[in-house]
PDB file of C-alpha atoms in Angstrom:
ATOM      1  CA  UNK A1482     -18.341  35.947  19.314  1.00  0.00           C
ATOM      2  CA  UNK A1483     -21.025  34.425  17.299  1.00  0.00           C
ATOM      3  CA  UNK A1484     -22.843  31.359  18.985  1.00  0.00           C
ATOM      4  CA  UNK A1485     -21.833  29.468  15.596  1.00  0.00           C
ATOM      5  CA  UNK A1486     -17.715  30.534  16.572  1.00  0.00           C
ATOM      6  CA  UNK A1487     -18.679  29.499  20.457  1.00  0.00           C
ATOM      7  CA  UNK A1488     -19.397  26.117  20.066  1.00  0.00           C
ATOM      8  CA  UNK A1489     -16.199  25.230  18.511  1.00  0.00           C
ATOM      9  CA  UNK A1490     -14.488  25.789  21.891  1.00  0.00           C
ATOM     10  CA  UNK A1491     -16.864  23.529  23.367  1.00  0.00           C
ATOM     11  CA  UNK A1492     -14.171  20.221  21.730  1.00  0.00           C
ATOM     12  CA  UNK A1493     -10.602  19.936  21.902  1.00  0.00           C
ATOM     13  CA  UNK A1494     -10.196  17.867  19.400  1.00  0.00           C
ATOM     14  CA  UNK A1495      -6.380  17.097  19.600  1.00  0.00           C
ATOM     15  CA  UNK A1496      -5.410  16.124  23.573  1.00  0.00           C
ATOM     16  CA  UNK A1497      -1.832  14.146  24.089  1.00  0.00           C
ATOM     17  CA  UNK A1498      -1.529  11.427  26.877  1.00  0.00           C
ATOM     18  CA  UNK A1499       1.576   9.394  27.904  1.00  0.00           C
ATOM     19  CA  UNK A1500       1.092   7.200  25.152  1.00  0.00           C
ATOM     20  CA  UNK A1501       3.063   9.941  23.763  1.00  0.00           C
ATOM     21  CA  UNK A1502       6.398  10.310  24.842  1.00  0.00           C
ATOM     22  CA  UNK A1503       6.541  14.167  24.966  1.00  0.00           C
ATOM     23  CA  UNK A1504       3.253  14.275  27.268  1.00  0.00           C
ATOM     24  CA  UNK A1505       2.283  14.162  30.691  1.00  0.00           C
ATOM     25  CA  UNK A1506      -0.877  12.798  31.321  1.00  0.00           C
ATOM     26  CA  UNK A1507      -2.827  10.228  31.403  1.00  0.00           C
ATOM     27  CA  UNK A1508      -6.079   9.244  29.704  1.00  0.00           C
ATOM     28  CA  UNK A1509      -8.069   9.375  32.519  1.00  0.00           C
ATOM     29  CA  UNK A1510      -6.372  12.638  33.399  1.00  0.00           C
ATOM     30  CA  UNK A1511      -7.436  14.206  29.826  1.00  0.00           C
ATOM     31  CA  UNK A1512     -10.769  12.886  29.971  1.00  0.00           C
ATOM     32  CA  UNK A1513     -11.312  14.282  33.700  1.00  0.00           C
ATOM     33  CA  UNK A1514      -9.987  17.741  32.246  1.00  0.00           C
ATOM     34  CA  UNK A1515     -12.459  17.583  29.616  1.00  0.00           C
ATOM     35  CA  UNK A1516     -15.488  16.912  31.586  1.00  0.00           C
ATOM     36  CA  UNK A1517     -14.423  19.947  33.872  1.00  0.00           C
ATOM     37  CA  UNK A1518     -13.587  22.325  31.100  1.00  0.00           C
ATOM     38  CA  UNK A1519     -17.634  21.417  30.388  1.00  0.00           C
ATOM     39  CA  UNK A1520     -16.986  20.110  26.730  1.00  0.00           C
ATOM     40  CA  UNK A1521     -18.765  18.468  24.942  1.00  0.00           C
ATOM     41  CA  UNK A1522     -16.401  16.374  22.544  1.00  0.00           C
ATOM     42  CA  UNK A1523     -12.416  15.635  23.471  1.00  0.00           C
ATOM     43  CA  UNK A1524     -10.787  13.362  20.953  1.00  0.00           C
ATOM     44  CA  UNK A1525      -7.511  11.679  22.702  1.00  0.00           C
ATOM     45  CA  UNK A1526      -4.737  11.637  19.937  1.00  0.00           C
ATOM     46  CA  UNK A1527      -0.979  10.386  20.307  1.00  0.00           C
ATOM     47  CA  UNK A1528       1.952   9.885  18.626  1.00  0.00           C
ATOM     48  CA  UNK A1529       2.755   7.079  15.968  1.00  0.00           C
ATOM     49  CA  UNK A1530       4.692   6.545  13.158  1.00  0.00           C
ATOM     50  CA  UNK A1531       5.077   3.466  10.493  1.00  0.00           C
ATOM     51  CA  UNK A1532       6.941   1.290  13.362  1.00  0.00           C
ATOM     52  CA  UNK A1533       4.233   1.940  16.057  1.00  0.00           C
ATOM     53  CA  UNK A1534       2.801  -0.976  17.449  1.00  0.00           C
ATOM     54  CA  UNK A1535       0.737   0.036  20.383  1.00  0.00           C
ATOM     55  CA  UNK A1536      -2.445   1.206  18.900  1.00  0.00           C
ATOM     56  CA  UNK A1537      -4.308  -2.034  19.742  1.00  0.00           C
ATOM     57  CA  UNK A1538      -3.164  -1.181  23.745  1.00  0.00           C
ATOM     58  CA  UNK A1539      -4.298   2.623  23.438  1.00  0.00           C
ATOM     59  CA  UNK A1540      -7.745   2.188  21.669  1.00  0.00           C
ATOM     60  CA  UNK A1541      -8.292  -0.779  24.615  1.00  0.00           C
ATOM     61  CA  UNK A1542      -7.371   1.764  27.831  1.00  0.00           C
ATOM     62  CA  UNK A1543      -9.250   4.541  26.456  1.00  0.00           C
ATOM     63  CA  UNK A1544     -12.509   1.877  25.971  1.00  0.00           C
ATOM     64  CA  UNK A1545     -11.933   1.005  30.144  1.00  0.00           C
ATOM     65  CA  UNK A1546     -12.194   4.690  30.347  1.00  0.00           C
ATOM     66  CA  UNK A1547     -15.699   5.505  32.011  1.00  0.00           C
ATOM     67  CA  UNK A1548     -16.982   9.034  30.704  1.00  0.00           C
ATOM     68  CA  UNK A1549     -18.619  11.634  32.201  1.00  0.00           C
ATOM     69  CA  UNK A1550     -22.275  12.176  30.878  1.00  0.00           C
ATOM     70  CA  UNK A1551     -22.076  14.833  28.260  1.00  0.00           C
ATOM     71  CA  UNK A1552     -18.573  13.896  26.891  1.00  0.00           C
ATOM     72  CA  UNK A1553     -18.157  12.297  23.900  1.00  0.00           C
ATOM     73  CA  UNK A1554     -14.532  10.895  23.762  1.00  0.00           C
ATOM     74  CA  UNK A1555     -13.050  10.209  20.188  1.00  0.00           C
ATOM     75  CA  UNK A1556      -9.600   8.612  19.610  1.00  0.00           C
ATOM     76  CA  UNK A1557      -6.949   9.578  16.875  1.00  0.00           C
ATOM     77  CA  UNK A1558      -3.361   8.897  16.140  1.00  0.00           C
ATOM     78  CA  UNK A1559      -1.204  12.068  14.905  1.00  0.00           C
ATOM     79  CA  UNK A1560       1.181  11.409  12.113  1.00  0.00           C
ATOM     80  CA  UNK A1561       3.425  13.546   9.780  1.00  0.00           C
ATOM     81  CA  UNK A1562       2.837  14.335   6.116  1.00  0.00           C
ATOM     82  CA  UNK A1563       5.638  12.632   4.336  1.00  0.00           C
ATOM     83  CA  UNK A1564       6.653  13.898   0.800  1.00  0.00           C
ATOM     84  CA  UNK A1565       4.807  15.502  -2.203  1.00  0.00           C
ATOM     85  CA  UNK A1566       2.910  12.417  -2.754  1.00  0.00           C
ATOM     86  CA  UNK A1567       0.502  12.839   0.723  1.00  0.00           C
ATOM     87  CA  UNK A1568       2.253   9.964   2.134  1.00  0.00           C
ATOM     88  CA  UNK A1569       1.469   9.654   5.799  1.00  0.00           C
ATOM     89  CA  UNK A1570       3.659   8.167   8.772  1.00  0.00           C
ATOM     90  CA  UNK A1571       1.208   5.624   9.959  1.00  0.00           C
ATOM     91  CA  UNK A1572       1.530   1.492  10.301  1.00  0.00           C
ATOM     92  CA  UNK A1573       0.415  -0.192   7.888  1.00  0.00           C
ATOM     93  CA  UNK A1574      -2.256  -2.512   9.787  1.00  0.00           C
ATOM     94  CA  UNK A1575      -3.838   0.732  11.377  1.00  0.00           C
ATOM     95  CA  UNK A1576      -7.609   0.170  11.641  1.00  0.00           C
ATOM     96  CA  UNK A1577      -9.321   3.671  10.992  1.00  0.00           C
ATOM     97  CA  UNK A1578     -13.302   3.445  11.687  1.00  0.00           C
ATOM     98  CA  UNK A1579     -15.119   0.654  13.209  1.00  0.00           C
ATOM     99  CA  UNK A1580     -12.822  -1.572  15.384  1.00  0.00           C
ATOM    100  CA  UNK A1581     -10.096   1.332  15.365  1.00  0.00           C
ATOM    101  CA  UNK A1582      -9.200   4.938  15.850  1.00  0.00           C
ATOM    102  CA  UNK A1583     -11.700   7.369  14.755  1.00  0.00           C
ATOM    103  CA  UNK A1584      -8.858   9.609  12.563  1.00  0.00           C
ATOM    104  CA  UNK A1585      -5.950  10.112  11.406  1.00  0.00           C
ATOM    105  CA  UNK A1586      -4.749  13.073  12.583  1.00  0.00           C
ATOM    106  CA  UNK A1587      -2.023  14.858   9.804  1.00  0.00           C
ATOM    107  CA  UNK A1588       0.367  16.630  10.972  1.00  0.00           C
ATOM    108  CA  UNK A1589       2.833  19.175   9.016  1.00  0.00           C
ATOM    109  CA  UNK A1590       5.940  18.485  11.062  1.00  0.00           C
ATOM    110  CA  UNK A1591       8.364  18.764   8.418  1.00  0.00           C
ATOM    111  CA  UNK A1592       7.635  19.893   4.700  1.00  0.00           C
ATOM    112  CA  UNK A1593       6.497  17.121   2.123  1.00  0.00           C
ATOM    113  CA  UNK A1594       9.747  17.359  -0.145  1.00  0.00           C
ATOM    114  CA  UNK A1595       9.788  16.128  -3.742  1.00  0.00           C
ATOM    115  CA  UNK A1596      11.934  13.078  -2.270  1.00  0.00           C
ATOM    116  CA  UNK A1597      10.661  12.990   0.932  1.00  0.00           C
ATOM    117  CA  UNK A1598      10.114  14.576   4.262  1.00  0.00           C
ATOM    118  CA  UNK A1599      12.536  18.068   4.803  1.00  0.00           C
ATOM    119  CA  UNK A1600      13.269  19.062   7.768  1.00  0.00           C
ATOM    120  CA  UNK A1601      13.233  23.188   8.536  1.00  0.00           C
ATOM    121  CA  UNK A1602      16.940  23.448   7.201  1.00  0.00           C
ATOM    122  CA  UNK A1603      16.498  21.414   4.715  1.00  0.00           C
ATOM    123  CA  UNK A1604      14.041  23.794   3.006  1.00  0.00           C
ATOM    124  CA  UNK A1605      15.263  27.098   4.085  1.00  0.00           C
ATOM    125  CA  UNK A1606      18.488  25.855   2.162  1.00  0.00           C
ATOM    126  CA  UNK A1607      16.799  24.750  -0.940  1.00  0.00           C
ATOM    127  CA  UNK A1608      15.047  28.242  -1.015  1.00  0.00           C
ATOM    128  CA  UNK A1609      17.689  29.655  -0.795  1.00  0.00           C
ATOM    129  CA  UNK A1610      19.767  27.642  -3.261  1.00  0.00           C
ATOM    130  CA  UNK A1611      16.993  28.510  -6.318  1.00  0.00           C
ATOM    131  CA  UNK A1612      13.254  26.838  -5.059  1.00  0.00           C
ATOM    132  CA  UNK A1613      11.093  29.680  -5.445  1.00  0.00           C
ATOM    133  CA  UNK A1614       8.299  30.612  -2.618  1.00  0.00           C
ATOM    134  CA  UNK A1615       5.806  30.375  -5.276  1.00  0.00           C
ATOM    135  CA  UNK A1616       6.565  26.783  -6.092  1.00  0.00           C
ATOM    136  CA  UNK A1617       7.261  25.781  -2.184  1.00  0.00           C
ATOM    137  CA  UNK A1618       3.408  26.883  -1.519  1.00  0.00           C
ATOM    138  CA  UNK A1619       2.388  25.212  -4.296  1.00  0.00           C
ATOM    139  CA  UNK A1620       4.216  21.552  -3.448  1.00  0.00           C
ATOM    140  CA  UNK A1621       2.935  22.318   0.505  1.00  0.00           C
ATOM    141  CA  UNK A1622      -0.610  22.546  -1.162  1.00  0.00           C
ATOM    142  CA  UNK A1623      -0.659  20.013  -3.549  1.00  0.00           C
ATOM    143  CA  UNK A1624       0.405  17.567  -1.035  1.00  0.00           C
ATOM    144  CA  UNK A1625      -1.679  18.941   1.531  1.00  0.00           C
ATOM    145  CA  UNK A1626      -4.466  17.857  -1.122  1.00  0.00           C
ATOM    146  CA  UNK A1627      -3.059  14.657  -1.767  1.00  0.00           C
ATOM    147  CA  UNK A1628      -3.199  13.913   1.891  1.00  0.00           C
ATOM    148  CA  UNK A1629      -6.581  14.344   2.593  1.00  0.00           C
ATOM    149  CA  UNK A1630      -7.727  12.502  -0.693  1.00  0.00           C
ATOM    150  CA  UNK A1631      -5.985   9.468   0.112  1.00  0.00           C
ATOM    151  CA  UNK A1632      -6.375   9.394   3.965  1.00  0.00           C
ATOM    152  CA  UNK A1633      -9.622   7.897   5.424  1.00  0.00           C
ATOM    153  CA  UNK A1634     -10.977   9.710   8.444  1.00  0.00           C
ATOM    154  CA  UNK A1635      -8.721  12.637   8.462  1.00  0.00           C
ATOM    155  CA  UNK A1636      -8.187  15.605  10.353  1.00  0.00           C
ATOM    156  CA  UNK A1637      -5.752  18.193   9.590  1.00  0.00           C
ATOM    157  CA  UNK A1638      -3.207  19.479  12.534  1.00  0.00           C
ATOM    158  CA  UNK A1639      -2.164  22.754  13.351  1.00  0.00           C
ATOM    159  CA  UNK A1640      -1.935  23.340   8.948  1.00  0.00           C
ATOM    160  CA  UNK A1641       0.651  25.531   8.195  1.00  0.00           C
ATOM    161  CA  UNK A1642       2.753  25.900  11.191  1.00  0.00           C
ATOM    162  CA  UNK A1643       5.342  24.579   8.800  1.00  0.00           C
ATOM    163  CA  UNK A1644       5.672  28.212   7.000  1.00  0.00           C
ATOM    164  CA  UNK A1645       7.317  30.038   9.702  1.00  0.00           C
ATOM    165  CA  UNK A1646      10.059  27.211  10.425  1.00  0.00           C
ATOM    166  CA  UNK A1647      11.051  27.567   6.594  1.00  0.00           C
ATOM    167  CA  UNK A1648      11.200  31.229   6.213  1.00  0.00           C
ATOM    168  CA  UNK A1649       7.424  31.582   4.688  1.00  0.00           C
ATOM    169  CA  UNK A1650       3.997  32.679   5.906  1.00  0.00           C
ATOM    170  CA  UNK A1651      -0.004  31.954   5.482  1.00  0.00           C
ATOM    171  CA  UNK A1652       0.124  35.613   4.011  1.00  0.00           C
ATOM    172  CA  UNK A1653       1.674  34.104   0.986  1.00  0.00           C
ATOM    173  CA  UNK A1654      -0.355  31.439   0.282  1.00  0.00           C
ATOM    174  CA  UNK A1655      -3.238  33.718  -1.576  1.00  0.00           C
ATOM    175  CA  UNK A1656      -6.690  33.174  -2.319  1.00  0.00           C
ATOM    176  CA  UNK A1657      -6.835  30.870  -5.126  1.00  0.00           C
ATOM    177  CA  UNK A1658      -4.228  28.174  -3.435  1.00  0.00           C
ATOM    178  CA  UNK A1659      -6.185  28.215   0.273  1.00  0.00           C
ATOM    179  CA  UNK A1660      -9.293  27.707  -2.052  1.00  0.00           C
ATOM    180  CA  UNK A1661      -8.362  24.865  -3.299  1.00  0.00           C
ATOM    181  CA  UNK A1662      -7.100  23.606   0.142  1.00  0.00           C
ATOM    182  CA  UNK A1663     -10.211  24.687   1.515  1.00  0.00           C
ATOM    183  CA  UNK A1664     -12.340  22.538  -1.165  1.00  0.00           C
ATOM    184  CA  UNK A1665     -10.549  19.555  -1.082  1.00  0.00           C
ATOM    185  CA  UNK A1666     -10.906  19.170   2.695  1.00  0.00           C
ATOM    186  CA  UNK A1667     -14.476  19.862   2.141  1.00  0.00           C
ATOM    187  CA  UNK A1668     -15.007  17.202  -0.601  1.00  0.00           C
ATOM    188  CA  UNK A1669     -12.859  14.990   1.400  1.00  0.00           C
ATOM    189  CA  UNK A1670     -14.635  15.177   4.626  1.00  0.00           C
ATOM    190  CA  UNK A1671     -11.618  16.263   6.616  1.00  0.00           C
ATOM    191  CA  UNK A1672     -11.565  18.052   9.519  1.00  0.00           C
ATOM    192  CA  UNK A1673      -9.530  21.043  10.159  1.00  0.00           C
ATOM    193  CA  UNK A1674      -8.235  22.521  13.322  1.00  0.00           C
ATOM    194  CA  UNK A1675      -7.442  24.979  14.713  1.00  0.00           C
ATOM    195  CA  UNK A1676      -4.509  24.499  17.050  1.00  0.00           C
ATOM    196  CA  UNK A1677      -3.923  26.856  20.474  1.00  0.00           C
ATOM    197  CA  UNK A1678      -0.212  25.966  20.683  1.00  0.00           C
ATOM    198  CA  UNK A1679      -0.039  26.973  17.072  1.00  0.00           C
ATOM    199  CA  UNK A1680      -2.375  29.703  16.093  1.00  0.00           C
ATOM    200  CA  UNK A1681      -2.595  28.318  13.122  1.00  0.00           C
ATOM    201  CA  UNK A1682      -4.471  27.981  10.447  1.00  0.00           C
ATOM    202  CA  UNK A1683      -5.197  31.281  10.523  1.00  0.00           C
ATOM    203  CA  UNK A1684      -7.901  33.765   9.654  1.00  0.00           C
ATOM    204  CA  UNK A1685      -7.771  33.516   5.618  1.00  0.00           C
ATOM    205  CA  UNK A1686      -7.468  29.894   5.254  1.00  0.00           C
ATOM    206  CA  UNK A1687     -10.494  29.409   8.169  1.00  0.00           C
ATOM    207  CA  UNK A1688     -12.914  31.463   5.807  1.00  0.00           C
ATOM    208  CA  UNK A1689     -11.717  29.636   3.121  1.00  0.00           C
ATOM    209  CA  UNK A1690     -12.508  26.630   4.837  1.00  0.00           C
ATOM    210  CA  UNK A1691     -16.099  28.058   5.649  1.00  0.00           C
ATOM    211  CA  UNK A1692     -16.652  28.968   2.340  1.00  0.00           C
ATOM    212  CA  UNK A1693     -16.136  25.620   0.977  1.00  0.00           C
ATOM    213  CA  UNK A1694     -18.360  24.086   4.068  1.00  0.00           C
ATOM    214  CA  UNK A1695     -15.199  22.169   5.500  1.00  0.00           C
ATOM    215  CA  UNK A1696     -15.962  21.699   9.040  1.00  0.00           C
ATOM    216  CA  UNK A1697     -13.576  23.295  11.603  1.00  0.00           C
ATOM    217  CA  UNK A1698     -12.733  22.313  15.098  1.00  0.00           C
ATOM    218  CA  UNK A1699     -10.671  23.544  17.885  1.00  0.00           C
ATOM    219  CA  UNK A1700      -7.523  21.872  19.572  1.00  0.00           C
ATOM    220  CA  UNK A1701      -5.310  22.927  21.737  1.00  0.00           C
ATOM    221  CA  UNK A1702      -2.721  20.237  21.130  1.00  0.00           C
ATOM    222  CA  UNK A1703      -2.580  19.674  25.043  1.00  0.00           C
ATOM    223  CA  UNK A1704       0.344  17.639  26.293  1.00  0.00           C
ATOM    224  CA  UNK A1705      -1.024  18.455  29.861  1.00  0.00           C
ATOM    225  CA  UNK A1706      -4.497  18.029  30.897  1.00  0.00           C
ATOM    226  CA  UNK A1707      -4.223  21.736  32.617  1.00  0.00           C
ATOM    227  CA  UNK A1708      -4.564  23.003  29.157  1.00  0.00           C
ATOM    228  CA  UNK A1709      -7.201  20.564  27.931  1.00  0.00           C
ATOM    229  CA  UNK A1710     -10.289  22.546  26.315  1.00  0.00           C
ATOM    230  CA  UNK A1711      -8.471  25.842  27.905  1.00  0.00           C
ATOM    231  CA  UNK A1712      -8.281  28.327  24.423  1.00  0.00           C
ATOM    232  CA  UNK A1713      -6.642  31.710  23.734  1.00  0.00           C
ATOM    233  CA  UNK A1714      -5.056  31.902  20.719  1.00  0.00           C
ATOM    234  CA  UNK A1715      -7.807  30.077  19.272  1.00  0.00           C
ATOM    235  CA  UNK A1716     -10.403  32.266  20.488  1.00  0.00           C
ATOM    236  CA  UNK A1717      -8.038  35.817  18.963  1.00  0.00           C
ATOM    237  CA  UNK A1718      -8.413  33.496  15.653  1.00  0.00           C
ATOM    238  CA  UNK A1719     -11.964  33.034  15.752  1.00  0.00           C
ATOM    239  CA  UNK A1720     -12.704  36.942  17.145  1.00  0.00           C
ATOM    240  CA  UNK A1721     -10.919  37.733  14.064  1.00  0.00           C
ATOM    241  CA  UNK A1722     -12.650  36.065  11.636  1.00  0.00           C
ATOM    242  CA  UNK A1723     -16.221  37.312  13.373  1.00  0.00           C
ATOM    243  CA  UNK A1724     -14.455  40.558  12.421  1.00  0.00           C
ATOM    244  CA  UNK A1725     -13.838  39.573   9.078  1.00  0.00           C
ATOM    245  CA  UNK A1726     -17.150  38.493   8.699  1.00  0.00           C
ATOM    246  CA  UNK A1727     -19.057  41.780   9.708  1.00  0.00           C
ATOM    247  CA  UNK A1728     -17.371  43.765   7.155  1.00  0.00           C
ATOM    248  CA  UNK A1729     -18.024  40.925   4.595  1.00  0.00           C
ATOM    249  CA  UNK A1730     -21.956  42.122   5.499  1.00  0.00           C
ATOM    250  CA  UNK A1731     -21.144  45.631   5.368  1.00  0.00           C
TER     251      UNK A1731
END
């Protein structure tokens, strides 16, 4: 792997504490992890969701926090993509940027739906009552793009792990739509991941990202500190697109 591809797995950018009710550990836990796993960024992201009201609590125990020399610890809240409109789950006094959490971290949970969020069933059924594949991609993408225009400080979690849950796949998604997924995160400054517990996004859509210059980081989506900065699917992703990459110079 190139050293450009290595230094990604040098950040998890997408670790789970108990603020979160489906993890187990703690900040200092995570951040401990980090510093042993010898990386170099860790950003410490839970749960919320429009009712949340501890974000003032979690941004104040991560700042008691001392860090290891060498870390760089970043904070972020995960919340779900809404509807077709790029509405995101989040409270509405959430302080992104100075004074608050460094990003919003999206998550595709459930598919943005024309009248909002649809769960798994939900869209397998309307597929298969008449909504084509061609125009679930393109609502998944548009409101993918509306997302990241309207969402300060963003960072885009494990993308497309929606498309197996619904009957679909990233093979379907073609050029020209992961293009324009790919440029809008660029213009927009969001980050993308790429998620361990996910695989996802995968090949395609990362050289898409690269050739629209939207920057890329890894996550493993850790609800344990064991697996904090600890990458395998991740690393089959990136060896792939290396591959991908040498027969582009062929």
């Amino acid at each position: 792997m190139t050293d450009r591809l290595r230094a990604l797995l040098r950040g998890d950018f997408h670790v789970h504490s108990t603020f979160s009710d489906d993890a187990r550990s703690t900040l200092a836990e995570n951040i401990a992890a980090a510093a042993a796993a010898g990386l170099s960024h860790v950003r410490l992201t839970d749960h919320v969701r429009a009712s949340t009201t501890w974000v003032p609590e979690f941004l104040a125990a991560v700042a008691a926090e001392p860090v290891p020399d060498g870390l760089s610890v970043l904070t972020g809240v995960e919340a779900k993509l809404l509807d077709a409109s790029g509405a995101v789950d989040v409270p509405a006094d959430l302080v992104v940027g100075a004074g608050g959490v460094d990003a919003i971290v999206i998550g595709d949970h459930q598919f943005p739906g024309t009248d909002g969020p649809w769960s798994p069933d939900e869209t397998r059924r309307r597929i298969a009552d008449g909504l084509s594949a061609h125009d679930a991609l393109d609502l998944l993408i548009e409101a993918s793009i509306r997302a990241m225009e309207g969402t300060r400080h963003a960072q885009l979690a494990h993308w497309f792990s929606i498309l197996p849950k619904v009957g679909l796949s990233e093979e379907q998604l073609g050029a020209d739509r992961l293009a324009a997924w790919a440029s809008a995160a660029a213009a927009t400054g969001t980050l993308v991941e790429v998620n361990e517990k996910w695989a996802c996004p995968g090949p395609e859509a990362v050289l898409a990202l690269r050739d629209a210059g939207a920057r890329i980081v890894a996550s493993t989506d850790s609800h344990d500190a064991a697996d904090v900065g600890r990458y395998d699917r991740v690393t089959a992703v990136l060896d792939a697109v290396e591959a991908a990459e040498r027969e582009e110079r062929r």
